[in-house]
Short mmCIF file of C-alpha atoms in Angstrom, two decimals:
data_model
loop_
_atom_site.label_atom_id
_atom_site.label_comp_id
_atom_site.label_asym_id
_atom_site.label_seq_id
_atom_site.Cartn_x
_atom_site.Cartn_y
_atom_site.Cartn_z
CA UNK A 1 43.49 -21.17 41.84
CA UNK A 2 40.49 -23.93 43.51
CA UNK A 3 38.74 -26.68 42.11
CA UNK A 4 35.83 -24.80 44.00
CA UNK A 5 37.15 -20.90 42.31
CA UNK A 6 37.13 -22.35 39.03
CA UNK A 7 33.95 -22.98 39.11
CA UNK A 8 32.69 -19.74 40.27
CA UNK A 9 34.15 -18.10 36.85
CA UNK A 10 32.62 -20.47 35.03
CA UNK A 11 29.12 -19.66 36.58
CA UNK A 12 29.10 -15.90 34.39
CA UNK A 13 29.33 -17.70 30.88
CA UNK A 14 27.69 -20.05 31.69
CA UNK A 15 24.41 -17.58 33.25
CA UNK A 16 24.79 -15.95 29.46
CA UNK A 17 24.57 -19.68 27.49
CA UNK A 18 21.61 -20.46 29.76
CA UNK A 19 19.93 -17.22 28.75
CA UNK A 20 20.51 -16.55 25.48
CA UNK A 21 18.96 -19.43 24.67
CA UNK A 22 15.43 -18.22 26.60
CA UNK A 23 15.07 -15.25 24.64
CA UNK A 24 13.47 -15.33 21.96
CA UNK A 25 15.69 -15.51 18.32
CA UNK A 26 15.99 -12.47 16.34
CA UNK A 27 13.19 -12.14 14.07
CA UNK A 28 16.25 -11.76 11.23
CA UNK A 29 15.43 -12.18 7.58
CA UNK A 30 11.80 -12.47 5.16
CA UNK A 31 11.99 -13.56 2.37
CA UNK A 32 9.05 -12.43 -0.29
CA UNK A 33 8.96 -14.24 -3.77
CA UNK A 34 7.84 -11.88 -7.23
CA UNK A 35 6.20 -13.81 -10.49
CA UNK A 36 3.99 -12.19 -12.77
CA UNK A 37 4.10 -11.46 -16.66
CA UNK A 38 4.86 -7.96 -17.19
CA UNK A 39 2.82 -6.10 -14.88
CA UNK A 40 4.84 -7.41 -12.16
CA UNK A 41 7.49 -7.06 -14.59
CA UNK A 42 6.48 -3.04 -14.40
CA UNK A 43 6.11 -0.41 -16.23
CA UNK A 44 7.88 -1.75 -19.86
CA UNK A 45 6.34 0.57 -22.29
CA UNK A 46 7.62 3.71 -20.04
CA UNK A 47 8.85 5.43 -17.14
CA UNK A 48 8.57 3.81 -13.95
CA UNK A 49 7.95 6.65 -12.11
CA UNK A 50 9.00 9.94 -11.50
CA UNK A 51 12.49 10.91 -9.40
CA UNK A 52 11.31 12.69 -6.66
CA UNK A 53 8.72 9.90 -6.23
CA UNK A 54 11.21 7.46 -6.57
CA UNK A 55 13.62 9.47 -4.64
CA UNK A 56 10.35 9.27 -1.70
CA UNK A 57 9.57 6.05 -1.14
CA UNK A 58 12.70 5.05 -1.12
CA UNK A 59 13.39 1.49 1.24
CA UNK A 60 16.19 -0.33 2.88
CA UNK A 61 14.91 -3.41 1.62
CA UNK A 62 16.78 -5.75 -0.38
CA UNK A 63 16.36 -7.68 -4.24
CA UNK A 64 17.01 -10.21 -6.07
CA UNK A 65 16.35 -9.08 -9.86
CA UNK A 66 15.60 -12.86 -11.79
CA UNK A 67 13.13 -11.06 -14.09
CA UNK A 68 13.11 -13.12 -17.68
CA UNK A 69 12.75 -13.40 -21.28
CA UNK A 70 9.62 -14.55 -21.58
CA UNK A 71 9.73 -17.66 -23.98
CA UNK A 72 13.17 -18.98 -22.46
CA UNK A 73 13.43 -18.18 -19.17
CA UNK A 74 17.13 -16.38 -19.38
CA UNK A 75 18.02 -13.95 -16.92
CA UNK A 76 18.20 -9.73 -17.70
CA UNK A 77 20.68 -9.99 -15.08
CA UNK A 78 23.03 -12.70 -16.21
CA UNK A 79 25.58 -11.43 -13.00
CA UNK A 80 22.48 -11.50 -10.01
CA UNK A 81 23.36 -10.49 -6.37
CA UNK A 82 21.69 -9.09 -3.43
CA UNK A 83 21.06 -4.79 -3.97
CA UNK A 84 19.17 -1.40 -1.97
CA UNK A 85 15.16 -1.42 -4.34
CA UNK A 86 15.60 0.11 -7.20
CA UNK A 87 13.95 -0.43 -10.65
CA UNK A 88 16.28 -2.54 -13.48
CA UNK A 89 16.98 -3.33 -16.39
CA UNK A 90 15.50 -5.41 -18.66
CA UNK A 91 17.78 -6.00 -22.04
CA UNK A 92 15.28 -4.22 -24.21
CA UNK A 93 16.95 -1.52 -22.02
CA UNK A 94 14.06 1.04 -20.48
CA UNK A 95 13.66 1.40 -16.62
CA UNK A 96 10.72 -1.60 -15.18
CA UNK A 97 9.37 -1.87 -11.56
CA UNK A 98 6.77 -3.72 -10.36
CA UNK A 99 5.54 -3.67 -7.23
CA UNK A 100 8.47 -4.78 -5.76
CA UNK A 101 9.08 -0.87 -4.76
CA UNK A 102 5.93 0.38 -3.45
CA UNK A 103 5.57 -2.85 -1.59
CA UNK A 104 9.30 -3.17 0.38
CA UNK A 105 8.73 0.75 1.35
CA UNK A 106 5.02 0.29 2.37
CA UNK A 107 6.37 -2.29 5.04
CA UNK A 108 8.89 -0.39 6.12
CA UNK A 109 6.37 2.11 6.44
CA UNK A 110 4.36 0.67 9.11
CA UNK A 111 7.00 -1.55 11.04
CA UNK A 112 6.00 -4.89 8.53
CA UNK A 113 9.71 -6.56 9.48
CA UNK A 114 11.55 -3.37 10.25
CA UNK A 115 12.51 -3.25 13.31
CA UNK A 116 15.87 -3.38 14.12
CA UNK A 117 17.80 -7.27 13.30
CA UNK A 118 15.43 -6.90 10.62
CA UNK A 119 15.35 -7.18 7.54
CA UNK A 120 13.52 -7.66 4.26
CA UNK A 121 14.29 -9.54 0.63
CA UNK A 122 12.34 -9.40 -2.27
CA UNK A 123 13.03 -12.12 -4.85
CA UNK A 124 11.96 -11.03 -8.74
CA UNK A 125 10.80 -13.24 -11.73
CA UNK A 126 9.25 -11.72 -13.58
CA UNK A 127 8.69 -11.69 -17.68
CA UNK A 128 7.13 -9.83 -20.24
CA UNK A 129 3.61 -10.86 -21.80
CA UNK A 130 3.00 -14.87 -21.96
CA UNK A 131 -0.09 -16.62 -19.76
CA UNK A 132 -0.17 -18.88 -16.60
CA UNK A 133 1.09 -21.85 -18.69
CA UNK A 134 4.80 -20.82 -18.43
CA UNK A 135 4.62 -21.00 -14.61
CA UNK A 136 3.90 -24.85 -15.56
CA UNK A 137 6.18 -27.57 -14.86
CA UNK A 138 8.61 -27.97 -17.35
CA UNK A 139 7.88 -24.43 -18.60
CA UNK A 140 11.42 -22.09 -19.27
CA UNK A 141 10.18 -19.42 -16.84
CA UNK A 142 8.64 -22.32 -14.15
CA UNK A 143 12.65 -23.10 -14.78
CA UNK A 144 14.40 -20.02 -14.39
CA UNK A 145 11.89 -19.15 -11.30
CA UNK A 146 13.40 -22.13 -9.60
CA UNK A 147 16.80 -21.57 -10.10
CA UNK A 148 16.68 -18.01 -9.31
CA UNK A 149 14.76 -18.89 -6.35
CA UNK A 150 17.70 -21.28 -4.77
CA UNK A 151 20.49 -19.28 -6.03
CA UNK A 152 18.70 -16.01 -3.97
CA UNK A 153 18.53 -18.27 -1.43
CA UNK A 154 22.17 -19.96 -1.07
CA UNK A 155 23.08 -15.63 -1.40
CA UNK A 156 21.62 -14.99 2.42
CA UNK A 157 24.53 -16.34 4.89
CA UNK A 158 21.14 -17.30 7.13
CA UNK A 159 18.04 -19.15 6.51
CA UNK A 160 15.14 -17.35 5.73
CA UNK A 161 11.79 -16.56 6.96
CA UNK A 162 10.05 -16.79 2.81
CA UNK A 163 6.13 -15.67 3.35
CA UNK A 164 4.46 -15.11 0.34
CA UNK A 165 4.34 -15.59 -2.80
CA UNK A 166 3.42 -12.11 -4.54
CA UNK A 167 1.55 -13.29 -7.97
CA UNK A 168 0.47 -10.38 -11.18
CA UNK A 169 -0.64 -12.28 -13.96
CA UNK A 170 -3.80 -13.23 -15.98
CA UNK A 171 -4.16 -10.55 -18.97
CA UNK A 172 -2.71 -12.11 -21.33
CA UNK A 173 -4.19 -15.40 -20.64
CA UNK A 174 -6.66 -17.07 -22.87
CA UNK A 175 -9.03 -20.66 -23.54
CA UNK A 176 -7.90 -23.10 -20.99
CA UNK A 177 -5.50 -20.86 -18.81
CA UNK A 178 -8.47 -18.95 -17.95
CA UNK A 179 -11.27 -21.51 -16.84
CA UNK A 180 -7.29 -23.26 -14.44
CA UNK A 181 -6.01 -20.41 -13.19
CA UNK A 182 -7.12 -20.60 -9.65
CA UNK A 183 -6.06 -24.52 -9.40
CA UNK A 184 -2.46 -22.90 -11.86
CA UNK A 185 -1.94 -20.97 -8.84
CA UNK A 186 -2.13 -22.70 -6.37
CA UNK A 187 -0.62 -25.37 -7.78
CA UNK A 188 1.94 -23.13 -8.47
CA UNK A 189 2.76 -21.49 -4.86
CA UNK A 190 2.54 -25.63 -3.62
CA UNK A 191 5.93 -26.51 -5.99
CA UNK A 192 7.65 -24.35 -5.46
CA UNK A 193 6.69 -24.12 -1.31
CA UNK A 194 8.84 -27.90 -2.46
CA UNK A 195 11.79 -26.86 -3.45
CA UNK A 196 12.41 -24.86 -0.26
CA UNK A 197 13.57 -26.61 2.90
CA UNK A 198 11.77 -24.99 4.98
CA UNK A 199 8.45 -26.94 4.78
CA UNK A 200 6.93 -24.00 7.29
CA UNK A 201 7.58 -21.31 4.43
CA UNK A 202 5.89 -19.50 1.33
CA UNK A 203 2.64 -19.77 3.66
CA UNK A 204 0.28 -17.53 1.58
CA UNK A 205 -0.41 -16.04 -1.77
CA UNK A 206 -1.09 -12.28 -3.03
CA UNK A 207 -3.33 -12.32 -5.96
CA UNK A 208 -3.11 -9.21 -7.62
CA UNK A 209 -6.42 -8.16 -10.12
CA UNK A 210 -5.30 -8.40 -13.50
CA UNK A 211 -5.65 -4.90 -16.05
CA UNK A 212 -7.92 -5.12 -18.82
CA UNK A 213 -6.97 -5.04 -22.08
CA UNK A 214 -8.14 -0.96 -22.93
CA UNK A 215 -11.34 -1.54 -21.27
CA UNK A 216 -11.62 -5.19 -22.43
CA UNK A 217 -10.61 -8.74 -20.71
CA UNK A 218 -10.83 -12.55 -22.68
CA UNK A 219 -13.30 -15.12 -21.12
CA UNK A 220 -13.36 -18.33 -21.25
CA UNK A 221 -15.93 -20.75 -22.80
CA UNK A 222 -18.59 -20.05 -19.98
CA UNK A 223 -18.20 -16.45 -20.72
CA UNK A 224 -15.47 -16.26 -16.84
CA UNK A 225 -12.00 -13.93 -17.00
CA UNK A 226 -9.12 -14.99 -14.43
CA UNK A 227 -9.83 -12.13 -12.67
CA UNK A 228 -13.28 -13.08 -11.54
CA UNK A 229 -11.94 -16.66 -10.79
CA UNK A 230 -9.55 -15.81 -8.82
CA UNK A 231 -10.55 -12.77 -7.39
CA UNK A 232 -13.37 -15.70 -5.81
CA UNK A 233 -10.99 -18.09 -5.39
CA UNK A 234 -9.41 -15.44 -2.55
CA UNK A 235 -12.20 -14.55 -0.90
CA UNK A 236 -12.78 -18.24 -0.27
CA UNK A 237 -9.08 -19.39 0.70
CA UNK A 238 -7.69 -18.26 4.08
CA UNK A 239 -3.51 -18.19 2.59
CA UNK A 240 -4.91 -16.35 -0.32
CA UNK A 241 -4.53 -12.46 -0.73
CA UNK A 242 -6.62 -10.31 -3.31
CA UNK A 243 -5.49 -6.47 -4.42
CA UNK A 244 -7.70 -4.87 -6.45
CA UNK A 245 -5.91 -2.65 -9.72
CA UNK A 246 -8.04 -1.10 -11.59
CA UNK A 247 -9.43 2.08 -10.54
CA UNK A 248 -5.60 3.05 -11.45
CA UNK A 249 -4.18 5.19 -14.17
CA UNK A 250 -2.06 3.35 -16.94
CA UNK A 251 0.38 4.29 -19.11
CA UNK A 252 -1.14 6.88 -21.31
CA UNK A 253 2.21 7.20 -23.92
CA UNK A 254 4.40 4.62 -25.63
CA UNK A 255 2.07 1.92 -25.00
CA UNK A 256 -0.58 0.61 -28.37
CA UNK A 257 -2.00 -1.91 -25.70
CA UNK A 258 -4.12 0.02 -23.12
CA UNK A 259 -2.69 -2.49 -20.26
CA UNK A 260 0.10 -1.77 -18.33
CA UNK A 261 0.27 0.48 -15.99
CA UNK A 262 2.05 3.82 -14.65
CA UNK A 263 4.86 3.97 -12.39
CA UNK A 264 2.44 6.00 -9.86
CA UNK A 265 -0.19 3.33 -9.51
CA UNK A 266 2.53 0.68 -9.21
CA UNK A 267 3.95 2.07 -5.71
CA UNK A 268 0.25 2.32 -5.63
CA UNK A 269 -0.04 -1.86 -6.55
CA UNK A 270 2.85 -2.73 -4.43
CA UNK A 271 1.34 -0.71 -0.90
CA UNK A 272 -1.84 -2.67 -1.80
CA UNK A 273 0.40 -6.02 -1.67
CA UNK A 274 2.50 -5.22 1.51
CA UNK A 275 -0.73 -4.69 3.17
CA UNK A 276 -2.74 -8.01 1.78
CA UNK A 277 0.48 -9.55 3.32
CA UNK A 278 0.37 -8.44 6.66
CA UNK A 279 -3.60 -8.64 6.91
CA UNK A 280 -2.50 -12.82 6.15
CA UNK A 281 0.25 -12.76 8.15
CA UNK A 282 -1.84 -11.30 11.21
CA UNK A 283 0.59 -8.46 11.24
CA UNK A 284 -0.29 -4.97 13.27
CA UNK A 285 -1.85 -2.78 10.78
CA UNK A 286 -0.85 0.37 12.90
CA UNK A 287 -3.80 2.54 11.69
CA UNK A 288 -6.55 2.43 9.95
CA UNK A 289 -6.26 3.10 6.14
CA UNK A 290 -8.50 3.09 3.10
CA UNK A 291 -8.38 -0.01 1.48
CA UNK A 292 -8.61 -0.65 -2.29
CA UNK A 293 -12.59 -0.93 -2.31
CA UNK A 294 -13.02 2.27 -3.98
CA UNK A 295 -16.67 1.98 -3.91
CA UNK A 296 -17.17 1.15 -0.43
CA UNK A 297 -19.02 3.81 1.12
CA UNK A 298 -16.54 4.91 4.20
CA UNK A 299 -19.30 3.61 6.78
CA UNK A 300 -18.92 0.72 5.43
CA UNK A 301 -16.11 -2.00 6.76
CA UNK A 302 -15.11 -2.86 3.46
CA UNK A 303 -13.93 1.07 2.90
CA UNK A 304 -10.32 0.21 5.44
CA UNK A 305 -7.90 -2.64 5.40
CA UNK A 306 -8.96 -4.80 8.07
CA UNK A 307 -12.38 -4.67 7.96
CA UNK A 308 -12.31 -2.50 11.16
CA UNK A 309 -14.22 0.62 10.84
CA UNK A 310 -11.89 3.86 12.70
CA UNK A 311 -12.60 4.30 16.26
CA UNK A 312 -13.80 8.09 17.04
CA UNK A 313 -10.23 8.21 18.59
CA UNK A 314 -8.65 7.07 15.44
CA UNK A 315 -7.23 8.92 12.83
CA UNK A 316 -8.23 7.46 9.97
CA UNK A 317 -4.93 7.05 6.64
CA UNK A 318 -5.35 7.46 3.05
CA UNK A 319 -2.09 6.53 2.12
CA UNK A 320 -1.02 5.61 -1.42
CA UNK A 321 -2.31 2.14 -1.29
CA UNK A 322 -6.48 4.11 -1.25
CA UNK A 323 -8.65 3.49 -4.18
CA UNK A 324 -7.99 6.24 -6.49
CA UNK A 325 -11.53 7.29 -6.70
CA UNK A 326 -14.18 10.05 -5.42
CA UNK A 327 -14.65 8.96 -1.56
CA UNK A 328 -18.66 8.71 -0.40
CA UNK A 329 -20.44 8.66 2.36
CA UNK A 330 -23.76 7.58 4.72
CA UNK A 331 -24.65 8.49 7.91
CA UNK A 332 -22.53 9.22 10.53
CA UNK A 333 -18.66 8.53 11.04
CA UNK A 334 -17.03 9.10 14.11
CA UNK A 335 -13.47 9.97 13.77
CA UNK A 336 -10.58 11.27 15.66
CA UNK A 337 -9.34 12.55 13.05
CA UNK A 338 -8.04 12.52 9.16
CA UNK A 339 -4.61 12.40 7.64
CA UNK A 340 -3.73 12.86 4.06
CA UNK A 341 -0.25 11.07 3.32
CA UNK A 342 0.48 10.83 -0.24
CA UNK A 343 -2.30 10.00 -2.55
CA UNK A 344 -0.39 10.86 -6.10
CA UNK A 345 -4.22 12.19 -7.93
CA UNK A 346 -4.94 14.75 -6.74
CA UNK A 347 -5.92 14.34 -2.98
CA UNK A 348 -9.21 12.76 -1.41
CA UNK A 349 -13.02 13.65 -1.82
CA UNK A 350 -15.57 12.84 0.94
CA UNK A 351 -18.91 13.26 -0.07
CA UNK A 352 -22.42 12.18 0.75
CA UNK A 353 -24.11 9.13 -1.33
CA UNK A 354 -26.08 10.92 -4.08
CA UNK A 355 -29.45 11.22 -1.95
CA UNK A 356 -28.21 10.64 0.89
CA UNK A 357 -27.16 12.90 4.59
CA UNK A 358 -23.49 12.71 5.30
CA UNK A 359 -21.55 14.29 8.94
CA UNK A 360 -18.59 14.04 9.88
CA UNK A 361 -17.54 13.74 13.38
CA UNK A 362 -14.08 14.68 13.62
CA UNK A 363 -12.66 14.39 16.71
CA UNK A 364 -8.96 15.98 19.17
CA UNK A 365 -6.97 14.56 15.97
CA UNK A 366 -7.67 16.80 13.53
CA UNK A 367 -6.66 17.07 10.29
CA UNK A 368 -3.21 16.51 8.85
CA UNK A 369 -2.65 17.32 5.30
CA UNK A 370 1.10 15.83 4.65
CA UNK A 371 1.02 14.64 0.96
CA UNK A 372 -2.38 15.69 -1.38
CA UNK A 373 -5.27 17.57 -0.41
CA UNK A 374 -8.52 17.41 1.18
CA UNK A 375 -12.05 18.59 0.28
CA UNK A 376 -15.23 17.95 2.40
CA UNK A 377 -18.39 18.39 0.81
CA UNK A 378 -20.54 16.35 3.94
CA UNK A 379 -21.34 18.17 7.28
CA UNK A 380 -19.38 18.60 10.03
CA UNK A 381 -18.74 18.41 13.48
CA UNK A 382 -16.54 19.57 15.88
CA UNK A 383 -16.31 17.33 18.68
CA UNK A 384 -13.19 18.21 20.53
CA UNK A 385 -10.43 20.67 20.52
CA UNK A 386 -8.19 20.50 17.20
CA UNK A 387 -5.80 21.19 14.84
CA UNK A 388 -5.51 21.46 10.94
CA UNK A 389 -2.29 21.56 9.44
CA UNK A 390 -2.27 21.47 5.72
CA UNK A 391 1.56 21.10 3.94
CA UNK A 392 2.88 23.59 1.09
CA UNK A 393 1.15 23.57 -1.81
CA UNK A 394 -2.19 22.03 -0.45
CA UNK A 395 -5.59 22.24 -0.52
CA UNK A 396 -8.24 21.37 2.90
CA UNK A 397 -11.78 22.91 1.46
CA UNK A 398 -14.98 22.54 3.27
CA UNK A 399 -17.78 22.88 0.37
CA UNK A 400 -17.26 24.50 -2.73
CA UNK A 401 -19.09 28.33 -3.04
CA UNK A 402 -21.69 26.96 -5.13
CA UNK A 403 -22.84 23.75 -2.21
CA UNK A 404 -22.08 24.92 1.25
CA UNK A 405 -21.94 22.84 4.37
CA UNK A 406 -22.20 22.72 7.98
CA UNK A 407 -20.07 23.69 10.14
CA UNK A 408 -21.56 22.75 13.40
CA UNK A 409 -19.81 21.79 17.58
CA UNK A 410 -18.19 25.34 19.49
CA UNK A 411 -14.68 23.19 19.57
CA UNK A 412 -11.60 25.27 19.13
CA UNK A 413 -10.14 24.60 15.64
CA UNK A 414 -5.98 25.89 15.18
CA UNK A 415 -5.29 26.56 10.98
CA UNK A 416 -1.67 25.79 10.97
CA UNK A 417 0.66 24.41 8.10
CA UNK A 418 2.85 26.41 5.52
CA UNK A 419 2.02 29.57 4.26
CA UNK A 420 1.92 28.73 0.78
CA UNK A 421 -1.17 25.74 2.17
CA UNK A 422 -5.64 27.32 1.28
CA UNK A 423 -7.70 26.61 3.61
CA UNK A 424 -11.47 27.36 1.95
CA UNK A 425 -14.30 27.28 4.00
CA UNK A 426 -17.69 27.69 2.31
CA UNK A 427 -20.20 27.14 5.13
CA UNK A 428 -23.84 27.62 4.93
CA UNK A 429 -24.23 29.81 8.09
CA UNK A 430 -21.96 31.66 10.80
CA UNK A 431 -19.87 28.79 12.50
CA UNK A 432 -19.89 28.43 16.54
CA UNK A 433 -15.78 27.47 16.35
CA UNK A 434 -13.20 29.37 17.80
CA UNK A 435 -10.88 29.78 15.36
CA UNK A 436 -6.59 30.37 16.06
CA UNK A 437 -4.19 30.18 13.05
CA UNK A 438 -1.10 29.10 13.32
CA UNK A 439 2.41 30.63 12.67
CA UNK A 440 3.33 30.58 10.26
CA UNK A 441 -0.81 29.06 8.51
CA UNK A 442 -2.18 28.41 5.49
CA UNK A 443 -4.01 31.61 3.17
CA UNK A 444 -7.63 31.42 4.53
CA UNK A 445 -10.77 31.78 1.53
CA UNK A 446 -14.13 31.58 3.30
CA UNK A 447 -17.68 31.85 2.47
CA UNK A 448 -20.69 32.46 4.79
CA UNK A 449 -24.47 31.09 2.65
CA UNK A 450 -22.44 31.95 -0.60
CA UNK A 451 -21.38 35.60 0.04
CA UNK A 452 -18.20 36.45 1.48
CA UNK A 453 -16.69 36.09 5.10
CA UNK A 454 -13.78 37.11 6.75
CA UNK A 455 -12.65 36.61 9.83
CA UNK A 456 -13.33 38.56 12.57
CA UNK A 457 -10.58 39.17 16.11
CA UNK A 458 -12.22 37.92 19.23
CA UNK A 459 -10.06 37.18 22.25
CA UNK A 460 -7.09 34.79 21.70
CA UNK A 461 -8.48 33.33 18.44
CA UNK A 462 -10.95 34.23 15.86
CA UNK A 463 -14.69 33.52 15.10
CA UNK A 464 -16.17 33.53 11.28
CA UNK A 465 -18.34 36.62 10.13
CA UNK A 466 -20.12 37.71 7.28
CA UNK A 467 -17.97 40.36 5.60
CA UNK A 468 -20.30 43.81 5.72
#
């Protein structure tokens, strides 16, 4: 073999090495640290969620269980390891599930750090009760948190990107703890960051609004609350996100304190943490989703994650992060369509702001009810041919028998879904819309001007007219 030929044989290998060096590095492992007290630990006085919900919102993310006893920092799990995210069993034998479950699910659903070759890891180190003094230097919770983070990172083969601290604590704060809550959170973030080798790690914190005690909360000498001070701090700092919780439901039995969110609410809180994290990290939202701001009318930027109104060619999405209230609209809002993915508590209602007129203009994406119902109590204008699809067991309603609405436009609407689905049309006047029925088609009940109406064959479709 000549020396020249030996050189040629090495060329492909050399080119491969150089090419690999020029390619972007694998995104790899993405890690988040969750800490706080009882609502971070999660649903400690009752069931974390139904088996159906746990199955529906499962993910491939990994969890390190570092939950601890409040006063000693002793771990509940004596031999923690990386496991697929699941409810944990504290020492008092009730399963607990905090925001980690919904967080991991929404990160995976939206594709945030969930591409091929990427993995999401969550270190959870929460406790039951206690004010923010428990996370001060030298306190048991702080010592346990540091040991837990060190052990969890040491059990991973690579060096993950540690993105954010997820913090849910505050209803147990008293006196000075309330006044110092924002400063102590920022100090906790700074101290925790210093324990990590990568100085670019832990750039962000997402803070959850603490619950009230049966509608009441402690105040400091100036009348301030932990939630109010933390929310104001988050509004001023680019590295801190804020998640609302108080529109959500609490455990109704086995908890005399009126402070603990139920399992369905925990899934919603976790999903809101995921959106807040994505905004901090500037990840693509992928859809225009209803935010966690209950009072924001749909035609205002605050009603949507990222503060961006849906465009006339975009579908507006309601998922488990959506605020748990009836939505309002003032004026006109043009949407490409509406997707109701999975609000837990009866679905979505869109009504005019009191004393105002409202109109939804619907584009080619139509309406899609995957989970949950949809009620529209304002005028609707059809801007393009579209499909209204309703999953089994759910209902789409335009108007009500007592308050019919206008349906205008000359497009074609296909009603599709399942035979077990329902569509109610309570209209003020006969619409010019041409109706098509899918196979199978949902059950249709209609009124015009408060009187029964029916579908009459017309060409390839149907028209809606008063029953004779």
